[in-house]
Amino acid sequence: MKISVLFPAAGSGERLGRGPKAFLEVGGKTLLEWALEGFEWADERIVALPPGAGFTRPGVRTVVGGPTRQGSVFNALRVASGTLVLVHDVARPFVVRAAVERLLQAVRGRGAATLVAPVPDTLVENLHHEYGETLPRERYRLVQTPQGFERELLWRAHLAAQAASTEFTDDAQLVISLGHPVALVEGDRRMFKVTYPEDLLLAEGLAQVWEG
Ligand code: CTP
Ligand code: MG
């Protein structure tokens, strides 16, 4: 089955405050390069870039991203040709091959799946800066990427969300809103998202010992 990997890379990196994260360097490579390398085996790779960004790479297609992550994925998806598509945040530079294999197996069987990680800490409601109700953390998961779908299913989900003007922070929510279940697959904590300035230090450290 032909597999396309879509890379939303068009975010502005506001919480980190150093411009688009795709072009930040960690261990001598940009986050975009790290993410692309993690999927070199794929049949097709498509990157949604910030408007005006110049990036070319043999064998990698580029499109202009949208104003939201969902819009960026949509722009990449419309040119994708795989039977299955994986969507992977460029802000997650460390791609653990074993986790991606687990995901692919679930997508082939169930049509839609996402990597998730357990919640390591006690989870509490912030009640005006006071300790509110605790949530049973074993019932919750942190959503990672890649997420994988049959391309036709994800396309229908995006069209439906557009028609309804709904905006989601990941593709699993789009597919669920169509009524299709999304399987949860064990991810890997090394596939964390570089979001805040201190995450860059963690990424720099991991880059030094990374063996791919
Ligand atoms: N993304 C995108 N297009 C957008 C917004 C986000 O392709 N319009 C991508 C980002 O490049 C990133 C992924 O979606 O790879 C996850 O988003 P996030 O971590 O929120 O990145 P940013 O939106 O860039 O960061 P922030 O929310 O702090 O501004
Ligand atoms: Mg964002």
Coordinates of C-alpha atoms and ligand atoms in Angstrom, one line a residue:
M1 CA 0.0 0.0 0.0
K2 CA 1.4 3.4 -1.0
I3 CA 2.0 5.6 2.0
S4 CA 2.1 9.5 1.9
V5 CA 3.4 11.4 4.9
L6 CA 2.1 14.9 5.4
F7 CA 4.2 17.4 7.4
P8 CA 2.3 20.5 8.8
A9 CA 5.3 22.9 9.1
A10 CA 3.6 26.2 8.6
G11 CA 3.1 27.2 12.3
S12 CA 4.6 30.5 13.6
G13 CA 6.0 29.0 16.8
E14 CA 4.4 31.7 19.1
R15 CA 4.8 29.9 22.4
L16 CA 8.5 29.3 21.7
G17 CA 9.0 32.9 20.4
R18 CA 11.8 32.3 17.9
G19 CA 9.9 32.3 14.6
P20 CA 8.6 29.2 12.6
K21 CA 9.9 26.1 14.4
A22 CA 10.4 24.2 11.2
F23 CA 13.6 26.1 10.6
L24 CA 15.0 26.0 14.2
E25 CA 18.2 24.0 14.5
V26 CA 18.8 21.2 16.9
G27 CA 22.0 19.1 16.8
G28 CA 23.0 20.9 13.5
K29 CA 19.8 20.1 11.6
T30 CA 16.5 21.9 11.4
L31 CA 13.4 20.4 12.9
L32 CA 12.0 20.0 9.4
E33 CA 15.1 18.0 8.4
W34 CA 14.8 15.8 11.4
A35 CA 11.2 15.1 10.8
L36 CA 11.7 14.4 7.0
E37 CA 14.6 12.0 7.8
G38 CA 12.4 10.0 10.1
F39 CA 10.2 9.1 7.1
E40 CA 12.7 8.6 4.3
W41 CA 11.2 5.2 3.6
A42 CA 7.8 6.7 2.7
D43 CA 6.5 6.6 -0.9
E44 CA 5.7 10.3 -0.8
R45 CA 6.5 13.2 1.5
I46 CA 4.6 16.5 1.4
V47 CA 5.5 19.5 3.5
A48 CA 3.1 22.5 4.2
L49 CA 5.4 25.5 4.6
P50 CA 4.9 29.0 6.0
P51 CA 4.0 31.4 3.2
G52 CA 7.1 32.8 1.6
A53 CA 9.4 30.1 3.0
G54 CA 12.0 28.8 0.6
F55 CA 12.6 25.2 1.0
T56 CA 13.3 22.6 -1.6
R57 CA 14.6 19.0 -1.3
P58 CA 14.8 16.3 -4.0
G59 CA 11.9 13.9 -3.6
V60 CA 9.9 16.1 -1.2
R61 CA 6.9 18.0 -2.4
T62 CA 6.0 21.3 -0.9
V63 CA 2.7 23.3 -0.6
V64 CA 1.9 26.5 1.1
G65 CA 0.4 26.0 4.6
G66 CA -2.9 27.5 5.8
P67 CA -3.7 29.9 8.7
T68 CA -4.3 26.9 11.0
R69 CA -2.8 23.5 11.4
Q70 CA -6.0 22.0 9.9
G71 CA -5.7 24.3 6.9
S72 CA -2.1 23.3 6.4
V73 CA -2.9 19.5 6.5
F74 CA -5.7 20.1 4.1
N75 CA -3.4 21.8 1.5
A76 CA -1.0 18.9 1.7
L77 CA -3.7 16.3 1.7
R78 CA -5.3 17.6 -1.5
V79 CA -2.1 16.7 -3.5
A80 CA -1.4 13.4 -1.7
S81 CA -1.8 10.2 -3.7
G82 CA -1.1 7.4 -1.1
T83 CA -3.7 4.8 -0.1
L84 CA -2.7 5.6 3.5
V85 CA -1.6 8.9 4.8
L86 CA 0.4 9.7 8.0
V87 CA 0.3 13.2 9.4
H88 CA 3.3 14.2 11.4
D89 CA 4.1 17.5 13.2
V90 CA 7.4 19.0 12.2
A91 CA 7.6 20.2 15.8
R92 CA 8.3 16.5 16.7
P93 CA 11.8 16.0 15.4
F94 CA 12.5 12.6 17.0
V95 CA 10.8 9.8 15.0
V96 CA 10.9 6.4 16.7
R97 CA 10.7 3.8 14.0
A98 CA 9.2 1.1 16.3
A99 CA 6.3 3.4 17.3
V100 CA 5.6 4.3 13.6
E101 CA 5.5 0.5 12.8
R102 CA 3.0 0.0 15.6
L103 CA 0.9 2.8 14.2
L104 CA 1.0 1.5 10.6
Q105 CA -0.1 -1.9 11.8
A106 CA -3.2 -0.4 13.5
V107 CA -4.0 1.9 10.5
R108 CA -3.9 -1.1 8.2
G109 CA -6.4 -3.0 10.4
R110 CA -8.6 -0.2 11.6
G111 CA -8.4 2.6 9.1
A112 CA -7.5 5.3 11.6
A113 CA -5.0 5.4 14.5
T114 CA -2.9 7.8 16.5
L115 CA 0.1 7.5 18.8
V116 CA -0.5 8.5 22.4
A117 CA 1.5 8.6 25.6
P118 CA 0.5 8.1 29.2
V119 CA 0.1 11.1 31.5
P120 CA 3.1 10.9 33.8
D121 CA 2.1 13.4 36.5
T122 CA -0.9 14.0 38.7
L123 CA -3.5 15.8 36.6
V124 CA -5.4 18.6 38.3
E125 CA -7.8 21.3 37.4
N126 CA -6.5 24.9 37.7
L127 CA -9.1 26.6 39.9
H128 CA -8.1 30.3 39.6
H129 CA -4.5 29.2 40.5
E130 CA -5.6 26.9 43.3
Y131 CA -5.6 23.2 43.4
G132 CA -8.9 22.0 42.0
E133 CA -10.3 18.6 41.2
T134 CA -7.8 15.8 40.3
L135 CA -8.5 13.8 37.2
P136 CA -7.8 10.0 37.1
R137 CA -4.7 10.2 35.0
E138 CA -4.8 6.5 34.0
R139 CA -8.0 7.4 32.0
Y140 CA -6.2 10.0 29.9
R141 CA -3.6 10.0 27.2
L142 CA -1.4 12.7 25.6
V143 CA -1.9 12.8 21.8
Q144 CA 1.2 12.5 19.7
T145 CA 1.9 12.3 16.0
P146 CA 2.1 10.6 13.6
Q147 CA -1.5 9.9 13.1
G148 CA -2.5 7.6 10.3
F149 CA -5.6 7.2 8.1
E150 CA -7.0 5.8 4.9
R151 CA -6.6 8.8 2.6
E152 CA -10.2 8.7 1.5
L153 CA -11.5 8.8 5.1
L154 CA -9.3 11.7 6.1
W155 CA -10.3 13.6 3.0
R156 CA -14.0 13.1 3.7
A157 CA -13.4 14.3 7.3
H158 CA -11.6 17.4 6.1
L159 CA -14.4 18.3 3.6
A160 CA -17.0 17.8 6.3
A161 CA -15.2 20.0 8.8
Q162 CA -14.8 22.7 6.2
A163 CA -18.5 22.6 5.3
A164 CA -19.3 22.9 9.0
S165 CA -16.6 25.5 9.7
T166 CA -15.1 23.5 12.5
E167 CA -11.5 23.6 13.5
F168 CA -9.6 20.9 15.3
T169 CA -6.1 20.7 16.7
D170 CA -5.5 17.2 15.3
D171 CA -6.7 15.0 12.5
A172 CA -8.1 12.3 14.8
Q173 CA -10.8 14.7 16.0
L174 CA -11.8 15.3 12.4
V175 CA -12.2 11.6 11.7
I176 CA -14.1 11.0 15.0
S177 CA -16.5 13.8 14.1
L178 CA -17.4 11.8 11.0
G179 CA -18.3 8.9 13.3
H180 CA -15.3 6.8 12.6
P181 CA -13.3 5.5 15.6
V182 CA -9.6 6.1 15.9
A183 CA -7.4 3.5 17.5
L184 CA -4.9 4.5 20.3
V185 CA -1.4 3.1 19.8
E186 CA 1.4 3.3 22.3
G187 CA 3.7 6.2 21.3
D188 CA 7.1 7.1 22.7
R189 CA 8.0 10.0 25.1
R190 CA 11.0 10.8 22.8
M191 CA 8.4 11.9 20.2
F192 CA 7.6 15.0 22.3
K193 CA 6.6 18.2 20.7
V194 CA 9.0 21.2 20.8
T195 CA 6.6 23.8 22.1
Y196 CA 8.3 26.0 24.8
P197 CA 11.8 27.4 25.0
E198 CA 13.0 24.8 27.5
D199 CA 11.9 22.0 25.1
L200 CA 14.7 23.2 22.8
L201 CA 17.3 22.3 25.4
L202 CA 15.8 18.8 25.8
A203 CA 15.8 18.4 22.1
E204 CA 19.5 19.5 21.9
G205 CA 20.4 16.9 24.5
L206 CA 18.5 14.1 22.9
A207 CA 20.0 15.0 19.5
Q208 CA 23.5 14.3 20.9
V209 CA 22.6 10.7 21.7
W210 CA 20.1 10.0 18.9
E211 CA 20.9 7.0 16.7
G212 CA 17.8 7.2 14.4
Ligands
CTP1 N1 1.1 24.1 11.9 C1 0.9 24.3 10.6 N2 0.2 25.4 10.1 C2 -0.4 26.3 11.0 C3 -0.2 26.1 12.4 C4 0.6 25.0 12.8 O1 1.4 23.6 9.7 N3 -1.1 27.3 10.6 C5 2.0 23.0 12.4 C6 3.2 23.5 13.1 O2 4.2 23.9 12.1 C7 3.6 22.3 13.9 C8 2.3 21.5 14.1 O3 1.3 22.2 13.3 O4 4.5 21.4 13.2 C9 1.9 21.6 15.6 O5 1.6 22.9 16.0 P1 2.2 23.7 17.1 O6 3.2 22.9 18.0 O7 1.1 24.4 17.8 O8 3.2 24.8 16.3 P2 3.0 26.3 16.1 O9 1.5 26.6 15.8 O10 4.0 26.8 15.2 O11 3.3 26.9 17.6 P3 2.4 27.9 18.5 O12 1.1 27.2 18.7 O13 3.2 28.0 19.8 O14 2.3 29.2 17.7
MG2 MG -0.1 26.1 17.2

